XYZ file of N, CA, C and O in Angstrom:
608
model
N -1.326 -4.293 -15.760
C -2.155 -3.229 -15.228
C -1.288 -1.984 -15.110
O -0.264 -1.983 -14.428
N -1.637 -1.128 -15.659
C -0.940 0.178 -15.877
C -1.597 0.954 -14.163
O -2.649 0.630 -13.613
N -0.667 1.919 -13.696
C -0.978 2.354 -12.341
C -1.705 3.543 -12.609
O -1.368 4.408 -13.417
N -2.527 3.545 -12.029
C -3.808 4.858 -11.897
C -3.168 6.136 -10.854
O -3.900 7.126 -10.865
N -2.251 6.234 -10.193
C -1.613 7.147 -9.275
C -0.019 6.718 -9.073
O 0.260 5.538 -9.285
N 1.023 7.623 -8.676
C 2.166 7.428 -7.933
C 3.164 9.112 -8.224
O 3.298 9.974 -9.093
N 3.616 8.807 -6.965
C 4.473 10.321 -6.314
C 5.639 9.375 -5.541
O 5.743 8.218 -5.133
N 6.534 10.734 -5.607
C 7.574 10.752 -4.820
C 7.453 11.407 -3.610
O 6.703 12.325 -3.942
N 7.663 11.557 -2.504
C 7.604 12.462 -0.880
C 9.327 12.565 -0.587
O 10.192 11.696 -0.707
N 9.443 14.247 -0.081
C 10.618 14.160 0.260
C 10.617 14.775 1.378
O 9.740 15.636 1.453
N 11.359 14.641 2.401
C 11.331 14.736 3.792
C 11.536 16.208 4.396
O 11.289 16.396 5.587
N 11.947 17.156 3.650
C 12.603 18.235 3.814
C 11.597 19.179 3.088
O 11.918 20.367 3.099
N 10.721 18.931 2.614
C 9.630 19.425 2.178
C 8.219 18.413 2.089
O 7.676 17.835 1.147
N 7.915 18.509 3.591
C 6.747 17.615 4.128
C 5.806 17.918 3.470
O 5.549 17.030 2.658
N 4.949 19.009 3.400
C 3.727 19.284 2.537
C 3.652 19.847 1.095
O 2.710 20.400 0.527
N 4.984 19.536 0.628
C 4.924 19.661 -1.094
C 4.948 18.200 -1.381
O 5.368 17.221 -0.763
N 4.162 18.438 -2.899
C 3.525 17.200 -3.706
C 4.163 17.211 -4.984
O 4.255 18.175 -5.744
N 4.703 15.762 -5.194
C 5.673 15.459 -6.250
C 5.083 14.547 -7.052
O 5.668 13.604 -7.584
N 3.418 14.928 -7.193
C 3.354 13.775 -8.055
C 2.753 13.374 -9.419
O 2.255 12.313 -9.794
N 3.003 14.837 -10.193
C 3.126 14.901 -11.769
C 4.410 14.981 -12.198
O 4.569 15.306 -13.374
N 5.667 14.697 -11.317
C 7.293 14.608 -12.085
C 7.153 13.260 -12.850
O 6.247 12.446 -12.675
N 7.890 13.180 -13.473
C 8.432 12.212 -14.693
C 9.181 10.964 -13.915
O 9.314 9.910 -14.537
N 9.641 11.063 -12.648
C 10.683 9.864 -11.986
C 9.845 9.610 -10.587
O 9.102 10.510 -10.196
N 9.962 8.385 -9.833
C 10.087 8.329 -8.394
C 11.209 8.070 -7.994
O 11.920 7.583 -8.873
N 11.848 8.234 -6.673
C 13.020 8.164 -5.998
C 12.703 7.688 -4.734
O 11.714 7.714 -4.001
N 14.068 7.153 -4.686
C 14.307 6.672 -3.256
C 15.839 6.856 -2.601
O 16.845 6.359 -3.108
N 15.830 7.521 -1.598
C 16.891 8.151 -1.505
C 17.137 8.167 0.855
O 16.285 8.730 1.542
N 17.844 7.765 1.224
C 18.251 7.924 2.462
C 19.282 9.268 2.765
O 20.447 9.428 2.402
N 18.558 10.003 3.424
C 19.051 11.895 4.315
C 20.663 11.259 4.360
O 20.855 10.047 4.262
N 21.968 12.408 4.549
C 23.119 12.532 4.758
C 23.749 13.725 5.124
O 23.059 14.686 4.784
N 24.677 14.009 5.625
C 24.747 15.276 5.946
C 24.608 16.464 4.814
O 24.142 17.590 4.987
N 25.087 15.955 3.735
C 25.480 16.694 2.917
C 24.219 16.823 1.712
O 24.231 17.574 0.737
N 23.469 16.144 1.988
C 21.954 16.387 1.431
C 20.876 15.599 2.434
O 20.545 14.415 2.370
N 20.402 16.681 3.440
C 19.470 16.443 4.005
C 18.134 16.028 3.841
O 17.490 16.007 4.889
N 17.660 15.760 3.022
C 16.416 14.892 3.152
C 16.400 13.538 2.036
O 17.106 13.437 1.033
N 15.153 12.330 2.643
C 15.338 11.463 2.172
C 13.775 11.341 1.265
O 12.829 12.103 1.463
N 13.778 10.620 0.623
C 13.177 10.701 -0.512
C 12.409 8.883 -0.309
O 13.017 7.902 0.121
N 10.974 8.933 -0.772
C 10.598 7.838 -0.771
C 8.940 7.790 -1.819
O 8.320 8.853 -1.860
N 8.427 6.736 -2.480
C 7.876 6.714 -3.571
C 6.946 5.777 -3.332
O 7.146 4.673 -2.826
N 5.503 6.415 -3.855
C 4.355 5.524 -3.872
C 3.869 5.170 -4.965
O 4.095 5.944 -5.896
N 3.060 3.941 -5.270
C 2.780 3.742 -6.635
C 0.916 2.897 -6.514
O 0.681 1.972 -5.736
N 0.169 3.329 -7.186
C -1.238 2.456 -7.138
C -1.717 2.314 -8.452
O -1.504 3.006 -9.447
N -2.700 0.860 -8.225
C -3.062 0.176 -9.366
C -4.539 0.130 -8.621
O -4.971 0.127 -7.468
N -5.060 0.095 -9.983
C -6.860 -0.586 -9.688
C -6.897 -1.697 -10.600
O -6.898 -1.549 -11.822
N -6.933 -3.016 -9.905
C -7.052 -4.581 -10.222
C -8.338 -5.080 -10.647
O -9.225 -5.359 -9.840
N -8.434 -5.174 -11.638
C -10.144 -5.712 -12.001
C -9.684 -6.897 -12.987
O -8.522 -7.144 -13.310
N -11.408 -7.909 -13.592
C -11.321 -9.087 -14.127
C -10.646 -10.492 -13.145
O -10.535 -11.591 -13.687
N -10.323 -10.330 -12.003
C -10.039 -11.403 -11.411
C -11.157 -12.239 -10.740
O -11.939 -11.436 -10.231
N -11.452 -13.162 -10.583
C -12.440 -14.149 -10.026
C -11.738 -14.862 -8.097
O -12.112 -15.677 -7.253
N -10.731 -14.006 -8.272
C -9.749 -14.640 -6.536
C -8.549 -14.098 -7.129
O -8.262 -13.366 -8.076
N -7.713 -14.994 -5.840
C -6.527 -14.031 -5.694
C -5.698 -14.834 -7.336
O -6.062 -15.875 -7.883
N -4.454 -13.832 -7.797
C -3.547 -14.036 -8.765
C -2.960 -15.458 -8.349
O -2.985 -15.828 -7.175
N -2.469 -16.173 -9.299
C -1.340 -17.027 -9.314
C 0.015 -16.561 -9.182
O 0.937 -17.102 -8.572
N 0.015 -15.359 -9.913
C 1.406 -14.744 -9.415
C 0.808 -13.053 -9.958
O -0.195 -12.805 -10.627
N 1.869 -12.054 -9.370
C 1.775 -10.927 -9.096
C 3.260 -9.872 -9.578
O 4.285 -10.330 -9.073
N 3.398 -9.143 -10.068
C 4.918 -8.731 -10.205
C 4.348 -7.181 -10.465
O 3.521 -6.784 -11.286
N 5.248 -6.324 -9.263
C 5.197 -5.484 -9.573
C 6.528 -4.563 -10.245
O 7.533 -4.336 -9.572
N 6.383 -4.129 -11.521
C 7.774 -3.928 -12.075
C 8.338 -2.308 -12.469
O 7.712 -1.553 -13.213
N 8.867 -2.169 -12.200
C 10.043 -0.710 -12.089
C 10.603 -0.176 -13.341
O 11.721 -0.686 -13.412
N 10.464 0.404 -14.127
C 11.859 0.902 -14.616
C 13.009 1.696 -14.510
O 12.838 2.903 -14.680
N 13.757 1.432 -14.349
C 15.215 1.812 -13.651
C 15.668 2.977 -14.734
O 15.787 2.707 -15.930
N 15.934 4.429 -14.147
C 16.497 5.288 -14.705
C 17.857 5.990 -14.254
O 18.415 6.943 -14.799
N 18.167 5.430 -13.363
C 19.621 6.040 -12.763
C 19.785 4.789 -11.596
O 18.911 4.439 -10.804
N 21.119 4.242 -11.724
C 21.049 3.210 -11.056
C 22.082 3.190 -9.163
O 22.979 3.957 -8.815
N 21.624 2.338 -8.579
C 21.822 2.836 -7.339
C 22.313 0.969 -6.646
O 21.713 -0.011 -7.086
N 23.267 0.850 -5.738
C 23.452 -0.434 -5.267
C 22.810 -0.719 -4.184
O 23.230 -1.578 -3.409
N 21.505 0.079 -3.937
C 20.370 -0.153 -2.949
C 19.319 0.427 -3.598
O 19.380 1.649 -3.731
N 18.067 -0.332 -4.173
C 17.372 0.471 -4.778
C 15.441 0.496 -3.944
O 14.258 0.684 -4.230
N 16.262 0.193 -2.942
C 15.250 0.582 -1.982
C 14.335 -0.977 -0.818
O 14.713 -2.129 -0.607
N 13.526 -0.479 -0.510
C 12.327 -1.665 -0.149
C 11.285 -1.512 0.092
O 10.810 -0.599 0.768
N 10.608 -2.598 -0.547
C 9.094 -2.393 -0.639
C 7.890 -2.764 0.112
O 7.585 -3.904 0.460
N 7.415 -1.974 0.266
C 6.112 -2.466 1.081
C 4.584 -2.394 0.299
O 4.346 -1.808 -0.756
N 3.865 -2.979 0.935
C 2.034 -2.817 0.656
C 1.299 -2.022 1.524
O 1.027 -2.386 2.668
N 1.008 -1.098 1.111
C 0.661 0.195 1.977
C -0.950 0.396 0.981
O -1.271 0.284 -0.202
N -1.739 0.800 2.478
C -3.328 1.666 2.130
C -3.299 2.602 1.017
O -2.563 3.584 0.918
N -4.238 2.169 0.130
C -4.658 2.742 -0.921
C -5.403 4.228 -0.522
O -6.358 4.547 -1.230
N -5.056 5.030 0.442
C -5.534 6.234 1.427
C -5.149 7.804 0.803
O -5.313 8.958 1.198
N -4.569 7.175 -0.347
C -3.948 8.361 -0.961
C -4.240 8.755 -2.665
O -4.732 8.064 -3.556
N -3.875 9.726 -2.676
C -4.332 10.742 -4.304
C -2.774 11.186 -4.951
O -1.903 11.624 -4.200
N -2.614 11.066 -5.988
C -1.261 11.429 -6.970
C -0.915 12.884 -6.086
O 0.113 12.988 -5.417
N -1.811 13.841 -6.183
C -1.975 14.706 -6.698
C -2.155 15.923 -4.821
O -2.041 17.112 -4.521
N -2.422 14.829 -4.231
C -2.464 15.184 -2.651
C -1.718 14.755 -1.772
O -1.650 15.314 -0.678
N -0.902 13.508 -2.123
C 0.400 13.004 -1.385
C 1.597 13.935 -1.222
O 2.225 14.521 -2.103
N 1.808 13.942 0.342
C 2.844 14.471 1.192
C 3.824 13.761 1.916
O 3.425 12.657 2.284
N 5.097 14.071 2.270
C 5.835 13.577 3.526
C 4.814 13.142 4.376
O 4.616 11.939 4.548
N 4.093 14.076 4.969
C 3.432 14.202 6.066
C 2.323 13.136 6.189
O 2.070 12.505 7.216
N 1.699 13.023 5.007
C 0.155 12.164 4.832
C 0.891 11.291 4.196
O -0.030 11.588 3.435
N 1.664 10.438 3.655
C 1.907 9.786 3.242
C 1.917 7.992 4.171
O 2.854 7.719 4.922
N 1.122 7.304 4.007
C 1.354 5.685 4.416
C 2.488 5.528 4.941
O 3.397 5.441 4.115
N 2.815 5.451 6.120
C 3.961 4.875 6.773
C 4.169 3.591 6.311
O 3.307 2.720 6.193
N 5.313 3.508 6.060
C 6.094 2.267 5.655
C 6.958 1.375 6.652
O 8.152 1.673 6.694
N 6.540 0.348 7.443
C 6.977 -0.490 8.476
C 6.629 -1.873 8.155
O 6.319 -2.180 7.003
N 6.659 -2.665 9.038
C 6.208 -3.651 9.212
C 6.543 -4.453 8.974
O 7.649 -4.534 9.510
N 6.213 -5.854 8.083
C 6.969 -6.196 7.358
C 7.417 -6.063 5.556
O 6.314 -5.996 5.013
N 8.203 -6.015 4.748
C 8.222 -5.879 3.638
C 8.161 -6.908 2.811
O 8.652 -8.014 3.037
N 7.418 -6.505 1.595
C 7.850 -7.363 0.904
C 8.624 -7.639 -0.146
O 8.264 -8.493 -0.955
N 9.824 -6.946 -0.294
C 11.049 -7.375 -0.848
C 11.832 -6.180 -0.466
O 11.533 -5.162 0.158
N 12.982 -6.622 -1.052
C 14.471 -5.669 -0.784
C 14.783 -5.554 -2.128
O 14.934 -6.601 -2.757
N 14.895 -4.603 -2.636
C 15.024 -3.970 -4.241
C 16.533 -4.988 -4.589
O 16.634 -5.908 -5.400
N 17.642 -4.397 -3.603
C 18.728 -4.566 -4.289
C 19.552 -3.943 -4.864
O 19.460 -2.818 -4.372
N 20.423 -3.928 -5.701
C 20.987 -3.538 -6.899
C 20.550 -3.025 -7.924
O 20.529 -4.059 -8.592
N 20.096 -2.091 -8.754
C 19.745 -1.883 -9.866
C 20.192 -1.062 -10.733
O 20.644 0.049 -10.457
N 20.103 -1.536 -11.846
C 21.022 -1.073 -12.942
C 20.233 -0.499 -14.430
O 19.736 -1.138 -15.358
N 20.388 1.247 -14.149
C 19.954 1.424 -15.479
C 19.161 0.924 -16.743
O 19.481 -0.095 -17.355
N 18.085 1.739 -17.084
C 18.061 1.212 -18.186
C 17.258 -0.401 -18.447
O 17.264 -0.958 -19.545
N 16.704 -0.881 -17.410
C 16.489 -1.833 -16.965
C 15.354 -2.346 -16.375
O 14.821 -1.393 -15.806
N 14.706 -3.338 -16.208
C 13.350 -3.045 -15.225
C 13.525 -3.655 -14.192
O 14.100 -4.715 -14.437
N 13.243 -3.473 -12.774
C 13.344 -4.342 -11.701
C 11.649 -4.889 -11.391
O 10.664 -4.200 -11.653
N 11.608 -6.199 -10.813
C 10.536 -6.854 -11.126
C 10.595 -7.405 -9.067
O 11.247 -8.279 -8.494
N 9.737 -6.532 -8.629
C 9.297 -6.885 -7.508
C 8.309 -8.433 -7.153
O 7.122 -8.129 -7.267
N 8.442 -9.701 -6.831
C 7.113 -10.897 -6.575
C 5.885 -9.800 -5.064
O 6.046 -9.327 -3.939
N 5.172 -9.883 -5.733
C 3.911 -9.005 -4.882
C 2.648 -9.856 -4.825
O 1.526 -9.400 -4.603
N 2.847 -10.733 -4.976
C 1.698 -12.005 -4.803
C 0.647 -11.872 -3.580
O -0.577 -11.823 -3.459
N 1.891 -11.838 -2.660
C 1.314 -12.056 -1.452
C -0.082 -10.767 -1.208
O -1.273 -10.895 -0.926
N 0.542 -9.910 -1.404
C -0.118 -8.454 -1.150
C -1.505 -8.312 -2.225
O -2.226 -7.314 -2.197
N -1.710 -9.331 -3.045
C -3.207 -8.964 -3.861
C -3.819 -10.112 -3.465
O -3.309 -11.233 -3.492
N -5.174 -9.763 -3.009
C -6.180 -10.974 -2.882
C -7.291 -11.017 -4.065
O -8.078 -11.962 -4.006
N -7.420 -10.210 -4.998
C -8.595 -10.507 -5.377
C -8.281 -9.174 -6.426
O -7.146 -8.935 -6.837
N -10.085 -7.944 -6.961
C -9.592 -6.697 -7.450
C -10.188 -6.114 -6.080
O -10.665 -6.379 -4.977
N -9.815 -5.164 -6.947
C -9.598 -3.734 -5.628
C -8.450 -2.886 -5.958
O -7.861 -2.856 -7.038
N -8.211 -2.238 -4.961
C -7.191 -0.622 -5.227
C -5.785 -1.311 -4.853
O -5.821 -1.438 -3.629
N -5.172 -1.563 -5.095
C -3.814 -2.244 -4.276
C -2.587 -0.504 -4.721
O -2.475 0.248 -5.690
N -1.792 -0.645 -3.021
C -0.813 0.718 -3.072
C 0.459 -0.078 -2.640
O 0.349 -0.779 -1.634
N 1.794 -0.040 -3.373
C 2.953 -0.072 -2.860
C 3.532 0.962 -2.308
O 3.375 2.078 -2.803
N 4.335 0.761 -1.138
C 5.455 2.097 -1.012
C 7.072 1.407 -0.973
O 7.585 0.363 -0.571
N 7.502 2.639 -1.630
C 8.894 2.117 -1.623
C 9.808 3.049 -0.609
O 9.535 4.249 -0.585
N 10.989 2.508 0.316
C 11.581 3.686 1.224
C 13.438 3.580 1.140
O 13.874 2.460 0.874
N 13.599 3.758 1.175
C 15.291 3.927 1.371
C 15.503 2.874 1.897
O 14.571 2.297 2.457
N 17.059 2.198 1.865
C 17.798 1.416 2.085
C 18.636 2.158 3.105
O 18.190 2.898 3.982
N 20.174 1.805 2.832
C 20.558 2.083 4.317
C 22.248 2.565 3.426
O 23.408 2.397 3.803
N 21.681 3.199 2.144
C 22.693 4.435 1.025
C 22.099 5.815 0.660
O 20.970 6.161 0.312
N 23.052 6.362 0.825
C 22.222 7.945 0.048
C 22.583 7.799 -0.969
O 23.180 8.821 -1.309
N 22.578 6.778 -2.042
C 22.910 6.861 -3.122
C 21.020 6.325 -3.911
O 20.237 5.382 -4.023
N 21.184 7.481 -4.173
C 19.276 7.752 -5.078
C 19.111 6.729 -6.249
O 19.845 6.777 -7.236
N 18.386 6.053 -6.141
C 17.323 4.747 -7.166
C 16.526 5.645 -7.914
O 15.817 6.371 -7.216
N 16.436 5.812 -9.228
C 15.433 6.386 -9.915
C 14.552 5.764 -10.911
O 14.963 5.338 -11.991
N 13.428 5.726 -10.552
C 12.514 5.097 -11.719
C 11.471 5.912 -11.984
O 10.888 6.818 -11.388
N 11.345 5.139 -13.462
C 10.251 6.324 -14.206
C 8.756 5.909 -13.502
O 8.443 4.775 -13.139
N 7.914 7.140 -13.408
C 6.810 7.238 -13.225
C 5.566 6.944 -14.079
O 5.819 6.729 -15.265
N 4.245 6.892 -13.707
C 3.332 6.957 -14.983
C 3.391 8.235 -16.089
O 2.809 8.260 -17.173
N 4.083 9.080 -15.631
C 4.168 10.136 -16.577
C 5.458 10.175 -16.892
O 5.930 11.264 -17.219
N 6.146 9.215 -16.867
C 7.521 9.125 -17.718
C 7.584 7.873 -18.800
O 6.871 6.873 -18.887
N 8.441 8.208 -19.401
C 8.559 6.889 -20.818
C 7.688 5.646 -20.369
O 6.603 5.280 -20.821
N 8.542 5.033 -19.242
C 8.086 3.532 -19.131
C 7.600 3.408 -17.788
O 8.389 2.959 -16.956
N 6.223 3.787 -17.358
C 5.490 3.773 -16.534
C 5.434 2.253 -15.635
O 5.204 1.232 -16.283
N 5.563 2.195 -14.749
C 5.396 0.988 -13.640
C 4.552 -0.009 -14.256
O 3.902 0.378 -15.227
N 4.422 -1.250 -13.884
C 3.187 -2.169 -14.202
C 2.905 -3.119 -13.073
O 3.774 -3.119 -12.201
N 1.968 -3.863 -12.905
C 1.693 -4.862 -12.447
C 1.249 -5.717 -13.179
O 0.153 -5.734 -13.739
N 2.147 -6.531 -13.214
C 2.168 -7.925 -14.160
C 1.694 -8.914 -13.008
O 2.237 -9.293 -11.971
N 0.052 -9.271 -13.802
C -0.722 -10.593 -13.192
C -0.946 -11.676 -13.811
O -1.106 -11.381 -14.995
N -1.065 -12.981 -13.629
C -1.315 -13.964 -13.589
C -2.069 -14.873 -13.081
O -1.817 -15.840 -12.363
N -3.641 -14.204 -13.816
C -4.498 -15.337 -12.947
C -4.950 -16.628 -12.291
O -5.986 -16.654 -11.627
């Protein structure tokens, strides 16, 4: 499933919208570059009869980072094209995975099982780790656009 929306939000510019760039990021504030950077991504899930057998939501890695963030399942409440710092889905709770490591050039493959029941709008958010060292992956409007790889 190719994603129907996704932006980047950066903290230091709450009500600007990042979400016809070519990359998303994820990035934790430092002194020396103050704001942190965090990335949403949505799919519209159709043809299923119940929930997936398995679920993967997958990344492609364009600049690589030894924290490449963590992910959550966040309300589908949002637009490419209208997402802010500000309006953006808070990201708490619990997650469902820890990115990790990632390396260029590469795809990282999130298990997101849990988070689809059926079709419908499903939204990830991704937020910083605990490096200011920036995770970059391509967007739907870059080379190798996100996917959700299902398995009915």
């Amino acid at each position: 499933v190719n994603p129907v929306a996704d932006a980047k939000v950066r903290s230091s510019t709450p009500t600007r919208n990042f979400g016809t760039l070519t990359d998303l990021q994820v990035r934790l504030e430092n002194a020396a570059t103050p704001h942190t950077f965090r990335s949403y991504v949505q799919f519209a899930v159709t043809g299923l009869s119940g929930p997936p057998r398995s679920a993967k939501l997958r990344l492609y890695v364009t600049d690589p980072s030894s924290q490449g963030g963590i992910a959550y399942a966040v309300p589908s409440t949002w637009t490419e094209t209208g997402l802010t710092w500000n309006n953006a889905p808070p990201l708490d709770g619990s997650p469902l995975a820890t990115l990790g490591s990632v390396t260029a050039n590469t795809w990282k493959e999130i298990d997101v099982t849990s988070a689809i029941t059926g079709n419908g709008s499903y939204s990830f958010g991704i937020k910083e780790g605990t490096t200011s060292d920036s995770a970059f992956y391509s967007s739907r409007e870059g080379a190798n656009p996100p996917q959700l790889i299902i398995t009915p």
